[in-house]
Amino acid sequence: MLKKIISVLLIFIMACCLVCSCNSDQTSGEDDLIVVGVSQVGAESDWRIANTESTKAVFTEDNGYRLLFDDAKQMQENQFSAIRKFIQQKVDYIVVMPISEEGWDAVLKEAQEAGIPVIIVDRMVNVEDDSLFTAHVGADFYLEGQKATEWMTQEFADSEEVNIIHIQGTIGSTAQLGRTQALLDALEENSNWNLLAQFDGDFTQAKTYEVISDYIINNDVRPSIDVVYCENDNEAFGAIEALEKYGYTCGEGGVRVISFDATKQALELCMEGKISLEVECNPMLGPLVKNVIDTIEAGGIPSKYQYVDETVFTPDTVTQEIIDNREY
Ligand code: GYE
C-alpha cells in the first residue's frame, strides 16, 4: 500500500514539474536569461535601423538576455499583436517604440495586469494613466524643433519674406507632433514666414521625393522656395533629390534644407553645404534601456523620464572627425 502511495506521489510530482517547465515557455527556462520582447516601428529610416542595431547589441545572451524582436512594418496593429504575443509568452519585460501616440491604453493595461513592466522608447504614448508604463527613454522633439526655428529666425533676420515647405513625419508620432508644433509656433511669431505647403513624408525618402516633385510640377509658376523643413534625414535626402532634379540648388544662396537626426550620410551632405542645419536626434538608446532593466533587476526604481542630450550642426561646425566618429 505504502509503495503504491509513494509511486502515485512520484508520478504527481513529475507531472507537476512537466507542467511548470511547459508553462515557463520563453521566460526563465533553464538558462536564467532575462526575456525581453521588443516591438519596433519598422525600418523606415537610417535612424530606425541604427536604433534597432543599438537595441540588438545590448540584449544578447552574453549579457544575460533573450531578445524576442518584432518589426511592426509601420503598422500599429502589428505592435498590438506583438505585445499580446509577448504577454502570452510570459516575457520578463516589454520594450515598445510606438508608431503613433494614440490607442495604447487597452494593450498596456493587459501587460500591467500580467505584471510585465513596459518601457517606452523613442516616441511616446498618450495614455490616461501613466502607471501603464515603467519608464520612457527618448528625446524632446519639441525642443529639437525649437532649435531649428531659432536657427531660422537668426538666418532670415533680414529677409522680407521666407517661403517654407514643410515635410512632416509619420502623422501622430511624437517626433512629428513635436517638430511640427515648434514650426507652427514659430510661424505664428514670424509674420513674414509663409507656409507654402505642408506634406506627409512619412519619414521616408521615396514619399518626400514624390510629394516635392508633384508640388513643383503642378505649380504653374515656378515656386520660390527658401526653406524645406524636413522632419528627418531620409526626407531631406528625398527633398534634395527632387529639388536638384527640377533645377534648384540646395544650400546658401539657394533652398535651405533643414533636417533632424544627423546621421553620418546627412552630416556629409551638411559638410557639402546641401543641408543647412542638422538637428541631432540620438538613436543609440539600447544601453539606456538596458540600464532601466538592470536597475529594476537590482531592486531599484528607474527614473520615469529619460531624455538624451542632443546638439545641432551646420556646414560651419561639422567636421570630418565628427563624421568619422559617427556610429550611425
Ligand atoms: O527622426 C526618424 C524615424 O522617432 C525619432 O523616426 C524617431 C524618428 C526619426 O523614422 O528618422
Short mmCIF file of N, CA and C in Angstrom, two decimals, residues 32-209:
data_model
loop_
_atom_site.label_atom_id
_atom_site.label_comp_id
_atom_site.label_asym_id
_atom_site.label_seq_id
_atom_site.Cartn_x
_atom_site.Cartn_y
_atom_site.Cartn_z
N ASP A 32 18.09 30.86 -17.24
CA ASP A 32 18.07 32.06 -16.41
C ASP A 32 18.27 33.37 -17.16
N LEU A 33 18.03 33.35 -18.46
CA LEU A 33 18.15 34.60 -19.22
C LEU A 33 16.93 35.47 -18.94
N ILE A 34 17.13 36.79 -18.99
CA ILE A 34 16.00 37.72 -18.85
C ILE A 34 15.40 37.87 -20.24
N VAL A 35 14.10 37.61 -20.35
CA VAL A 35 13.48 37.65 -21.69
C VAL A 35 12.85 39.02 -21.95
N VAL A 36 13.30 39.64 -23.04
CA VAL A 36 12.82 40.99 -23.38
C VAL A 36 12.14 40.93 -24.74
N GLY A 37 10.87 41.33 -24.77
CA GLY A 37 10.14 41.41 -26.04
C GLY A 37 10.19 42.84 -26.54
N VAL A 38 10.69 43.04 -27.74
CA VAL A 38 10.80 44.39 -28.30
C VAL A 38 9.88 44.54 -29.50
N SER A 39 9.04 45.58 -29.47
CA SER A 39 8.19 45.87 -30.63
C SER A 39 8.70 47.16 -31.29
N GLN A 40 9.32 46.98 -32.45
CA GLN A 40 9.93 48.12 -33.16
C GLN A 40 9.00 48.63 -34.25
N VAL A 41 9.10 49.94 -34.54
CA VAL A 41 8.26 50.60 -35.55
C VAL A 41 8.33 49.95 -36.92
N GLY A 42 9.54 49.79 -37.43
CA GLY A 42 9.75 49.30 -38.79
C GLY A 42 11.19 49.53 -39.18
N ALA A 43 11.40 49.83 -40.46
CA ALA A 43 12.76 50.11 -40.93
C ALA A 43 12.70 51.27 -41.92
N GLU A 44 11.89 52.30 -41.54
CA GLU A 44 11.60 53.40 -42.47
C GLU A 44 12.76 54.34 -42.72
N SER A 45 13.73 54.35 -41.79
CA SER A 45 14.80 55.36 -41.92
C SER A 45 16.13 54.81 -41.42
N ASP A 46 17.20 55.54 -41.74
CA ASP A 46 18.53 55.14 -41.25
C ASP A 46 18.57 55.23 -39.73
N TRP A 47 17.89 56.24 -39.20
CA TRP A 47 17.80 56.40 -37.74
C TRP A 47 17.22 55.13 -37.12
N ARG A 48 16.14 54.64 -37.72
CA ARG A 48 15.44 53.47 -37.17
C ARG A 48 16.35 52.24 -37.20
N ILE A 49 17.08 52.09 -38.30
CA ILE A 49 17.96 50.92 -38.44
C ILE A 49 19.05 50.98 -37.35
N ALA A 50 19.57 52.18 -37.11
CA ALA A 50 20.58 52.35 -36.06
C ALA A 50 19.98 52.05 -34.69
N ASN A 51 18.75 52.45 -34.49
CA ASN A 51 18.07 52.23 -33.21
C ASN A 51 17.87 50.72 -32.97
N THR A 52 17.50 50.01 -34.03
CA THR A 52 17.33 48.56 -33.93
C THR A 52 18.66 47.89 -33.60
N GLU A 53 19.72 48.32 -34.31
CA GLU A 53 21.03 47.71 -34.06
C GLU A 53 21.49 47.96 -32.63
N SER A 54 21.25 49.18 -32.16
CA SER A 54 21.66 49.53 -30.80
C SER A 54 20.91 48.67 -29.76
N THR A 55 19.64 48.35 -30.07
CA THR A 55 18.84 47.52 -29.16
C THR A 55 19.34 46.08 -29.20
N LYS A 56 19.57 45.58 -30.42
CA LYS A 56 20.01 44.18 -30.55
C LYS A 56 21.40 43.98 -29.93
N ALA A 57 22.22 45.02 -29.98
CA ALA A 57 23.59 44.89 -29.49
C ALA A 57 23.64 44.72 -27.97
N VAL A 58 22.65 45.24 -27.24
CA VAL A 58 22.71 45.12 -25.78
C VAL A 58 21.99 43.88 -25.25
N PHE A 59 20.89 43.50 -25.92
CA PHE A 59 20.11 42.38 -25.39
C PHE A 59 20.59 41.05 -25.99
N THR A 60 21.81 40.70 -25.63
CA THR A 60 22.42 39.47 -26.16
C THR A 60 22.47 38.42 -25.06
N GLU A 61 22.66 37.17 -25.48
CA GLU A 61 22.77 36.09 -24.48
C GLU A 61 24.00 36.31 -23.61
N ASP A 62 25.08 36.83 -24.21
CA ASP A 62 26.30 37.09 -23.43
C ASP A 62 26.02 38.08 -22.29
N ASN A 63 25.08 39.01 -22.54
CA ASN A 63 24.73 39.98 -21.49
C ASN A 63 23.66 39.46 -20.56
N GLY A 64 23.17 38.25 -20.83
CA GLY A 64 22.17 37.66 -19.93
C GLY A 64 20.72 37.83 -20.38
N TYR A 65 20.51 38.11 -21.67
CA TYR A 65 19.14 38.34 -22.14
C TYR A 65 18.77 37.41 -23.28
N ARG A 66 17.47 37.14 -23.38
CA ARG A 66 16.96 36.56 -24.63
C ARG A 66 16.04 37.60 -25.25
N LEU A 67 16.36 37.98 -26.47
CA LEU A 67 15.59 39.04 -27.15
C LEU A 67 14.57 38.44 -28.10
N LEU A 68 13.31 38.84 -27.93
CA LEU A 68 12.28 38.48 -28.91
C LEU A 68 11.95 39.78 -29.64
N PHE A 69 12.35 39.87 -30.90
CA PHE A 69 12.24 41.14 -31.63
C PHE A 69 11.14 41.08 -32.67
N ASP A 70 10.27 42.08 -32.68
CA ASP A 70 9.21 42.12 -33.68
C ASP A 70 9.22 43.45 -34.44
N ASP A 71 9.26 43.36 -35.76
CA ASP A 71 9.24 44.55 -36.63
C ASP A 71 7.80 44.78 -37.08
N ALA A 72 7.22 45.92 -36.68
CA ALA A 72 5.78 46.16 -36.95
C ALA A 72 5.51 46.68 -38.36
N LYS A 73 6.54 46.89 -39.12
CA LYS A 73 6.40 47.35 -40.52
C LYS A 73 5.49 48.58 -40.61
N GLN A 74 5.69 49.51 -39.73
CA GLN A 74 4.96 50.79 -39.72
C GLN A 74 3.45 50.65 -39.51
N MET A 75 3.00 49.50 -38.95
CA MET A 75 1.56 49.35 -38.70
C MET A 75 1.32 49.09 -37.21
N GLN A 76 0.63 50.02 -36.58
CA GLN A 76 0.46 49.94 -35.13
C GLN A 76 -0.31 48.69 -34.70
N GLU A 77 -1.22 48.23 -35.57
CA GLU A 77 -1.96 46.99 -35.27
C GLU A 77 -0.98 45.84 -35.03
N ASN A 78 0.10 45.82 -35.82
CA ASN A 78 1.10 44.76 -35.65
C ASN A 78 1.78 44.87 -34.28
N GLN A 79 1.90 46.10 -33.80
CA GLN A 79 2.53 46.28 -32.48
C GLN A 79 1.63 45.68 -31.40
N PHE A 80 0.32 45.92 -31.54
CA PHE A 80 -0.61 45.39 -30.53
C PHE A 80 -0.54 43.85 -30.52
N SER A 81 -0.51 43.25 -31.73
CA SER A 81 -0.46 41.77 -31.76
C SER A 81 0.86 41.28 -31.16
N ALA A 82 1.94 41.95 -31.48
CA ALA A 82 3.25 41.51 -30.96
C ALA A 82 3.24 41.56 -29.43
N ILE A 83 2.69 42.64 -28.88
CA ILE A 83 2.69 42.78 -27.42
C ILE A 83 1.81 41.70 -26.78
N ARG A 84 0.69 41.43 -27.42
CA ARG A 84 -0.20 40.38 -26.86
C ARG A 84 0.51 39.03 -26.90
N LYS A 85 1.30 38.81 -27.93
CA LYS A 85 2.04 37.56 -28.02
C LYS A 85 3.12 37.52 -26.92
N PHE A 86 3.79 38.64 -26.70
CA PHE A 86 4.80 38.68 -25.64
C PHE A 86 4.17 38.35 -24.28
N ILE A 87 2.95 38.85 -24.09
CA ILE A 87 2.26 38.58 -22.81
C ILE A 87 2.01 37.08 -22.67
N GLN A 88 1.54 36.47 -23.76
CA GLN A 88 1.29 35.02 -23.72
C GLN A 88 2.57 34.25 -23.46
N GLN A 89 3.65 34.75 -24.02
CA GLN A 89 4.95 34.07 -23.86
C GLN A 89 5.56 34.32 -22.48
N LYS A 90 4.89 35.17 -21.69
CA LYS A 90 5.35 35.49 -20.34
C LYS A 90 6.78 36.05 -20.32
N VAL A 91 7.03 37.02 -21.19
CA VAL A 91 8.35 37.66 -21.18
C VAL A 91 8.54 38.40 -19.85
N ASP A 92 9.78 38.76 -19.56
CA ASP A 92 10.05 39.49 -18.31
C ASP A 92 9.82 41.00 -18.48
N TYR A 93 10.13 41.51 -19.67
CA TYR A 93 9.98 42.95 -19.94
C TYR A 93 9.46 43.15 -21.36
N ILE A 94 8.70 44.22 -21.55
CA ILE A 94 8.28 44.59 -22.91
C ILE A 94 8.84 45.98 -23.20
N VAL A 95 9.48 46.09 -24.36
CA VAL A 95 10.03 47.37 -24.81
C VAL A 95 9.28 47.76 -26.08
N VAL A 96 8.74 48.98 -26.10
CA VAL A 96 7.96 49.40 -27.27
C VAL A 96 8.46 50.73 -27.80
N MET A 97 8.71 50.77 -29.11
CA MET A 97 8.95 52.03 -29.80
C MET A 97 7.62 52.30 -30.53
N PRO A 98 6.75 53.12 -29.97
CA PRO A 98 5.39 53.24 -30.54
C PRO A 98 5.37 54.01 -31.87
N ILE A 99 4.53 53.58 -32.77
CA ILE A 99 4.44 54.29 -34.06
C ILE A 99 3.78 55.64 -33.84
N SER A 100 2.54 55.62 -33.34
CA SER A 100 1.92 56.91 -33.03
C SER A 100 1.51 56.90 -31.55
N GLU A 101 1.09 58.06 -31.07
CA GLU A 101 0.88 58.20 -29.62
C GLU A 101 -0.42 57.58 -29.13
N GLU A 102 -1.42 57.55 -29.99
CA GLU A 102 -2.77 57.18 -29.51
C GLU A 102 -3.04 55.68 -29.57
N GLY A 103 -3.99 55.24 -28.74
CA GLY A 103 -4.53 53.88 -28.87
C GLY A 103 -3.90 52.82 -27.98
N TRP A 104 -3.09 53.25 -27.00
CA TRP A 104 -2.31 52.27 -26.25
C TRP A 104 -2.93 51.77 -24.96
N ASP A 105 -3.98 52.44 -24.47
CA ASP A 105 -4.48 52.13 -23.12
C ASP A 105 -4.78 50.63 -22.92
N ALA A 106 -5.55 50.06 -23.86
CA ALA A 106 -6.01 48.68 -23.64
C ALA A 106 -4.86 47.69 -23.57
N VAL A 107 -3.98 47.75 -24.54
CA VAL A 107 -2.93 46.73 -24.60
C VAL A 107 -1.92 46.90 -23.45
N LEU A 108 -1.66 48.14 -23.07
CA LEU A 108 -0.72 48.34 -21.95
C LEU A 108 -1.35 47.91 -20.62
N LYS A 109 -2.66 48.03 -20.55
CA LYS A 109 -3.37 47.55 -19.35
C LYS A 109 -3.23 46.03 -19.25
N GLU A 110 -3.32 45.37 -20.40
CA GLU A 110 -3.17 43.90 -20.39
C GLU A 110 -1.77 43.52 -19.89
N ALA A 111 -0.77 44.26 -20.33
CA ALA A 111 0.61 43.96 -19.89
C ALA A 111 0.73 44.21 -18.39
N GLN A 112 0.11 45.30 -17.93
CA GLN A 112 0.16 45.62 -16.49
C GLN A 112 -0.51 44.52 -15.67
N GLU A 113 -1.66 44.06 -16.15
CA GLU A 113 -2.37 43.00 -15.41
C GLU A 113 -1.57 41.71 -15.37
N ALA A 114 -0.75 41.52 -16.42
CA ALA A 114 0.10 40.32 -16.44
C ALA A 114 1.37 40.53 -15.61
N GLY A 115 1.53 41.75 -15.07
CA GLY A 115 2.69 42.03 -14.21
C GLY A 115 3.99 42.22 -14.98
N ILE A 116 3.88 42.60 -16.25
CA ILE A 116 5.10 42.77 -17.05
C ILE A 116 5.42 44.27 -17.20
N PRO A 117 6.60 44.70 -16.73
CA PRO A 117 6.94 46.12 -16.90
C PRO A 117 7.12 46.48 -18.37
N VAL A 118 6.62 47.66 -18.74
CA VAL A 118 6.73 48.12 -20.13
C VAL A 118 7.62 49.37 -20.17
N ILE A 119 8.60 49.34 -21.06
CA ILE A 119 9.48 50.51 -21.23
C ILE A 119 9.20 51.10 -22.60
N ILE A 120 8.86 52.38 -22.62
CA ILE A 120 8.56 53.06 -23.89
C ILE A 120 9.86 53.73 -24.37
N VAL A 121 10.17 53.50 -25.63
CA VAL A 121 11.45 54.01 -26.14
C VAL A 121 11.20 54.89 -27.37
N ASP A 122 11.99 55.94 -27.50
CA ASP A 122 11.95 56.87 -28.64
C ASP A 122 10.68 57.71 -28.57
N ARG A 123 9.64 57.39 -29.32
CA ARG A 123 8.40 58.17 -29.29
C ARG A 123 7.60 57.81 -28.03
N MET A 124 6.57 58.57 -27.76
CA MET A 124 5.80 58.38 -26.53
C MET A 124 4.41 57.80 -26.82
N VAL A 125 3.71 57.45 -25.74
CA VAL A 125 2.31 57.04 -25.86
C VAL A 125 1.48 58.07 -25.09
N ASN A 126 0.26 58.31 -25.56
CA ASN A 126 -0.63 59.21 -24.85
C ASN A 126 -1.67 58.35 -24.13
N VAL A 127 -1.43 58.07 -22.85
CA VAL A 127 -2.35 57.21 -22.11
C VAL A 127 -2.92 57.96 -20.92
N GLU A 128 -4.10 57.52 -20.47
CA GLU A 128 -4.75 58.22 -19.36
C GLU A 128 -4.00 58.05 -18.06
N ASP A 129 -3.39 56.86 -17.90
CA ASP A 129 -2.77 56.54 -16.62
C ASP A 129 -1.29 56.23 -16.88
N ASP A 130 -0.42 57.08 -16.36
CA ASP A 130 0.98 56.87 -16.73
C ASP A 130 1.65 55.74 -15.92
N SER A 131 0.87 55.08 -15.05
CA SER A 131 1.45 53.89 -14.41
C SER A 131 1.41 52.70 -15.37
N LEU A 132 0.84 52.91 -16.57
CA LEU A 132 0.80 51.84 -17.56
C LEU A 132 2.18 51.56 -18.17
N PHE A 133 3.12 52.47 -17.95
CA PHE A 133 4.49 52.18 -18.38
C PHE A 133 5.45 52.51 -17.25
N THR A 134 6.59 51.81 -17.26
CA THR A 134 7.54 51.96 -16.17
C THR A 134 8.47 53.14 -16.40
N ALA A 135 8.89 53.31 -17.65
CA ALA A 135 9.81 54.41 -17.95
C ALA A 135 9.71 54.77 -19.43
N HIS A 136 10.14 55.99 -19.74
CA HIS A 136 10.25 56.41 -21.15
C HIS A 136 11.67 56.91 -21.39
N VAL A 137 12.30 56.34 -22.42
CA VAL A 137 13.65 56.75 -22.79
C VAL A 137 13.57 57.33 -24.20
N GLY A 138 13.87 58.59 -24.37
CA GLY A 138 13.74 59.16 -25.72
C GLY A 138 14.28 60.57 -25.80
N ALA A 139 13.67 61.33 -26.72
CA ALA A 139 14.17 62.69 -26.94
C ALA A 139 13.03 63.69 -26.78
N ASP A 140 13.40 64.96 -26.60
CA ASP A 140 12.42 66.03 -26.51
C ASP A 140 12.27 66.63 -27.92
N PHE A 141 11.24 66.17 -28.62
CA PHE A 141 11.10 66.51 -30.03
C PHE A 141 10.68 67.97 -30.25
N TYR A 142 9.95 68.52 -29.29
CA TYR A 142 9.57 69.94 -29.42
C TYR A 142 10.82 70.80 -29.32
N LEU A 143 11.68 70.43 -28.36
CA LEU A 143 12.94 71.17 -28.19
C LEU A 143 13.78 71.08 -29.47
N GLU A 144 13.82 69.91 -30.07
CA GLU A 144 14.55 69.77 -31.34
C GLU A 144 14.00 70.75 -32.38
N GLY A 145 12.67 70.80 -32.47
CA GLY A 145 12.04 71.71 -33.43
C GLY A 145 12.37 73.16 -33.13
N GLN A 146 12.41 73.48 -31.85
CA GLN A 146 12.73 74.86 -31.47
C GLN A 146 14.15 75.24 -31.88
N LYS A 147 15.06 74.26 -31.79
CA LYS A 147 16.44 74.54 -32.21
C LYS A 147 16.45 74.92 -33.69
N ALA A 148 15.62 74.23 -34.47
CA ALA A 148 15.56 74.52 -35.91
C ALA A 148 14.95 75.90 -36.16
N THR A 149 13.87 76.22 -35.46
CA THR A 149 13.21 77.51 -35.73
C THR A 149 14.04 78.69 -35.20
N GLU A 150 14.80 78.44 -34.13
CA GLU A 150 15.69 79.52 -33.65
C GLU A 150 16.75 79.83 -34.71
N TRP A 151 17.28 78.76 -35.30
CA TRP A 151 18.28 78.95 -36.37
C TRP A 151 17.65 79.74 -37.52
N MET A 152 16.43 79.38 -37.89
CA MET A 152 15.75 80.08 -39.00
C MET A 152 15.56 81.55 -38.66
N THR A 153 15.18 81.83 -37.42
CA THR A 153 14.95 83.22 -37.01
C THR A 153 16.22 84.04 -37.21
N GLN A 154 17.35 83.47 -36.82
CA GLN A 154 18.61 84.20 -36.97
C GLN A 154 19.01 84.31 -38.43
N GLU A 155 18.91 83.20 -39.12
CA GLU A 155 19.36 83.13 -40.51
C GLU A 155 18.57 84.08 -41.41
N PHE A 156 17.29 84.22 -41.13
CA PHE A 156 16.44 85.05 -42.01
C PHE A 156 16.05 86.37 -41.33
N ALA A 157 16.89 86.82 -40.38
CA ALA A 157 16.56 88.03 -39.63
C ALA A 157 16.34 89.23 -40.56
N ASP A 158 17.08 89.29 -41.67
CA ASP A 158 16.96 90.46 -42.54
C ASP A 158 16.08 90.21 -43.76
N SER A 159 15.43 89.06 -43.83
CA SER A 159 14.64 88.75 -45.03
C SER A 159 13.23 89.31 -44.91
N GLU A 160 12.76 89.83 -46.04
CA GLU A 160 11.40 90.35 -46.02
C GLU A 160 10.38 89.23 -45.93
N GLU A 161 10.69 88.16 -46.67
CA GLU A 161 9.76 87.03 -46.73
C GLU A 161 10.54 85.73 -46.69
N VAL A 162 9.96 84.73 -46.05
CA VAL A 162 10.60 83.41 -46.04
C VAL A 162 9.55 82.38 -46.46
N ASN A 163 9.79 81.74 -47.60
CA ASN A 163 8.84 80.76 -48.14
C ASN A 163 9.25 79.35 -47.74
N ILE A 164 8.34 78.70 -47.02
CA ILE A 164 8.70 77.42 -46.39
C ILE A 164 7.84 76.27 -46.92
N ILE A 165 8.51 75.15 -47.20
CA ILE A 165 7.76 73.91 -47.44
C ILE A 165 8.02 73.01 -46.24
N HIS A 166 6.96 72.44 -45.74
CA HIS A 166 7.06 71.63 -44.52
C HIS A 166 6.76 70.17 -44.86
N ILE A 167 7.74 69.29 -44.60
CA ILE A 167 7.52 67.86 -44.83
C ILE A 167 7.42 67.20 -43.46
N GLN A 168 6.24 66.68 -43.16
CA GLN A 168 6.01 66.10 -41.84
C GLN A 168 6.43 64.63 -41.79
N GLY A 169 6.69 64.17 -40.58
CA GLY A 169 6.98 62.74 -40.39
C GLY A 169 5.67 61.98 -40.23
N THR A 170 5.75 60.71 -39.91
CA THR A 170 4.55 59.88 -39.74
C THR A 170 3.56 60.59 -38.82
N ILE A 171 2.38 60.85 -39.35
CA ILE A 171 1.40 61.67 -38.63
C ILE A 171 0.95 60.97 -37.34
N GLY A 172 1.01 61.74 -36.25
CA GLY A 172 0.58 61.19 -34.97
C GLY A 172 1.71 60.62 -34.14
N SER A 173 2.92 60.57 -34.73
CA SER A 173 4.07 60.09 -33.95
C SER A 173 4.62 61.27 -33.15
N THR A 174 5.19 60.98 -32.00
CA THR A 174 5.67 62.07 -31.14
C THR A 174 6.72 62.92 -31.85
N ALA A 175 7.58 62.27 -32.65
CA ALA A 175 8.61 63.02 -33.35
C ALA A 175 7.97 64.03 -34.30
N GLN A 176 6.92 63.61 -35.00
CA GLN A 176 6.21 64.53 -35.90
C GLN A 176 5.50 65.63 -35.09
N LEU A 177 4.80 65.23 -34.06
CA LEU A 177 3.99 66.22 -33.31
C LEU A 177 4.87 67.33 -32.73
N GLY A 178 5.99 66.95 -32.14
CA GLY A 178 6.87 67.94 -31.51
C GLY A 178 7.54 68.84 -32.53
N ARG A 179 8.10 68.22 -33.57
CA ARG A 179 8.82 69.01 -34.58
C ARG A 179 7.86 69.91 -35.36
N THR A 180 6.65 69.42 -35.61
CA THR A 180 5.65 70.22 -36.31
C THR A 180 5.19 71.39 -35.44
N GLN A 181 4.92 71.10 -34.17
CA GLN A 181 4.40 72.15 -33.29
C GLN A 181 5.38 73.31 -33.17
N ALA A 182 6.66 72.99 -33.10
CA ALA A 182 7.67 74.05 -32.99
C ALA A 182 7.63 74.95 -34.22
N LEU A 183 7.45 74.35 -35.39
CA LEU A 183 7.40 75.18 -36.61
C LEU A 183 6.12 76.02 -36.62
N LEU A 184 4.99 75.40 -36.25
CA LEU A 184 3.73 76.15 -36.25
C LEU A 184 3.79 77.32 -35.27
N ASP A 185 4.40 77.11 -34.11
CA ASP A 185 4.53 78.20 -33.13
C ASP A 185 5.40 79.33 -33.69
N ALA A 186 6.48 78.94 -34.36
CA ALA A 186 7.37 79.97 -34.92
C ALA A 186 6.70 80.72 -36.07
N LEU A 187 5.84 80.02 -36.83
CA LEU A 187 5.10 80.69 -37.92
C LEU A 187 4.17 81.77 -37.35
N GLU A 188 3.61 81.48 -36.19
CA GLU A 188 2.73 82.48 -35.54
C GLU A 188 3.52 83.72 -35.14
N GLU A 189 4.76 83.48 -34.71
CA GLU A 189 5.56 84.60 -34.21
C GLU A 189 6.23 85.41 -35.32
N ASN A 190 6.41 84.79 -36.48
CA ASN A 190 7.10 85.48 -37.57
C ASN A 190 6.14 85.69 -38.73
N SER A 191 5.57 86.89 -38.78
CA SER A 191 4.52 87.12 -39.77
C SER A 191 5.06 87.13 -41.20
N ASN A 192 6.36 87.26 -41.36
CA ASN A 192 6.93 87.25 -42.72
C ASN A 192 7.29 85.84 -43.20
N TRP A 193 6.99 84.81 -42.37
CA TRP A 193 7.23 83.43 -42.82
C TRP A 193 5.94 82.91 -43.48
N ASN A 194 6.09 82.39 -44.69
CA ASN A 194 4.90 81.85 -45.39
C ASN A 194 5.01 80.33 -45.50
N LEU A 195 3.97 79.66 -45.05
CA LEU A 195 3.95 78.21 -45.24
C LEU A 195 3.35 77.94 -46.61
N LEU A 196 4.23 77.65 -47.58
CA LEU A 196 3.76 77.43 -48.96
C LEU A 196 2.95 76.15 -49.06
N ALA A 197 3.47 75.11 -48.40
CA ALA A 197 2.80 73.81 -48.49
C ALA A 197 3.25 72.92 -47.35
N GLN A 198 2.39 71.98 -46.99
CA GLN A 198 2.71 71.02 -45.92
C GLN A 198 2.32 69.63 -46.43
N PHE A 199 3.29 68.70 -46.38
CA PHE A 199 3.03 67.34 -46.88
C PHE A 199 3.45 66.31 -45.85
N ASP A 200 2.83 65.13 -45.95
CA ASP A 200 3.24 64.00 -45.12
C ASP A 200 4.32 63.23 -45.89
N GLY A 201 5.52 63.20 -45.34
CA GLY A 201 6.61 62.46 -45.99
C GLY A 201 6.83 61.10 -45.35
N ASP A 202 6.08 60.81 -44.26
CA ASP A 202 6.14 59.52 -43.57
C ASP A 202 7.57 59.10 -43.20
N PHE A 203 8.44 60.07 -43.02
CA PHE A 203 9.84 59.84 -42.63
C PHE A 203 10.63 59.09 -43.70
N THR A 204 10.10 59.03 -44.95
CA THR A 204 10.84 58.27 -45.96
C THR A 204 11.30 59.16 -47.12
N GLN A 205 12.37 58.70 -47.74
CA GLN A 205 12.96 59.40 -48.88
C GLN A 205 12.01 59.36 -50.08
N ALA A 206 11.47 58.16 -50.36
CA ALA A 206 10.65 57.97 -51.57
C ALA A 206 9.41 58.87 -51.54
N LYS A 207 8.73 58.90 -50.40
CA LYS A 207 7.48 59.67 -50.32
C LYS A 207 7.79 61.17 -50.45
N THR A 208 8.88 61.60 -49.83
CA THR A 208 9.22 63.02 -49.87
C THR A 208 9.61 63.44 -51.29
N TYR A 209 10.37 62.59 -51.96
CA TYR A 209 10.74 62.87 -53.35
C TYR A 209 9.48 63.08 -54.18
#
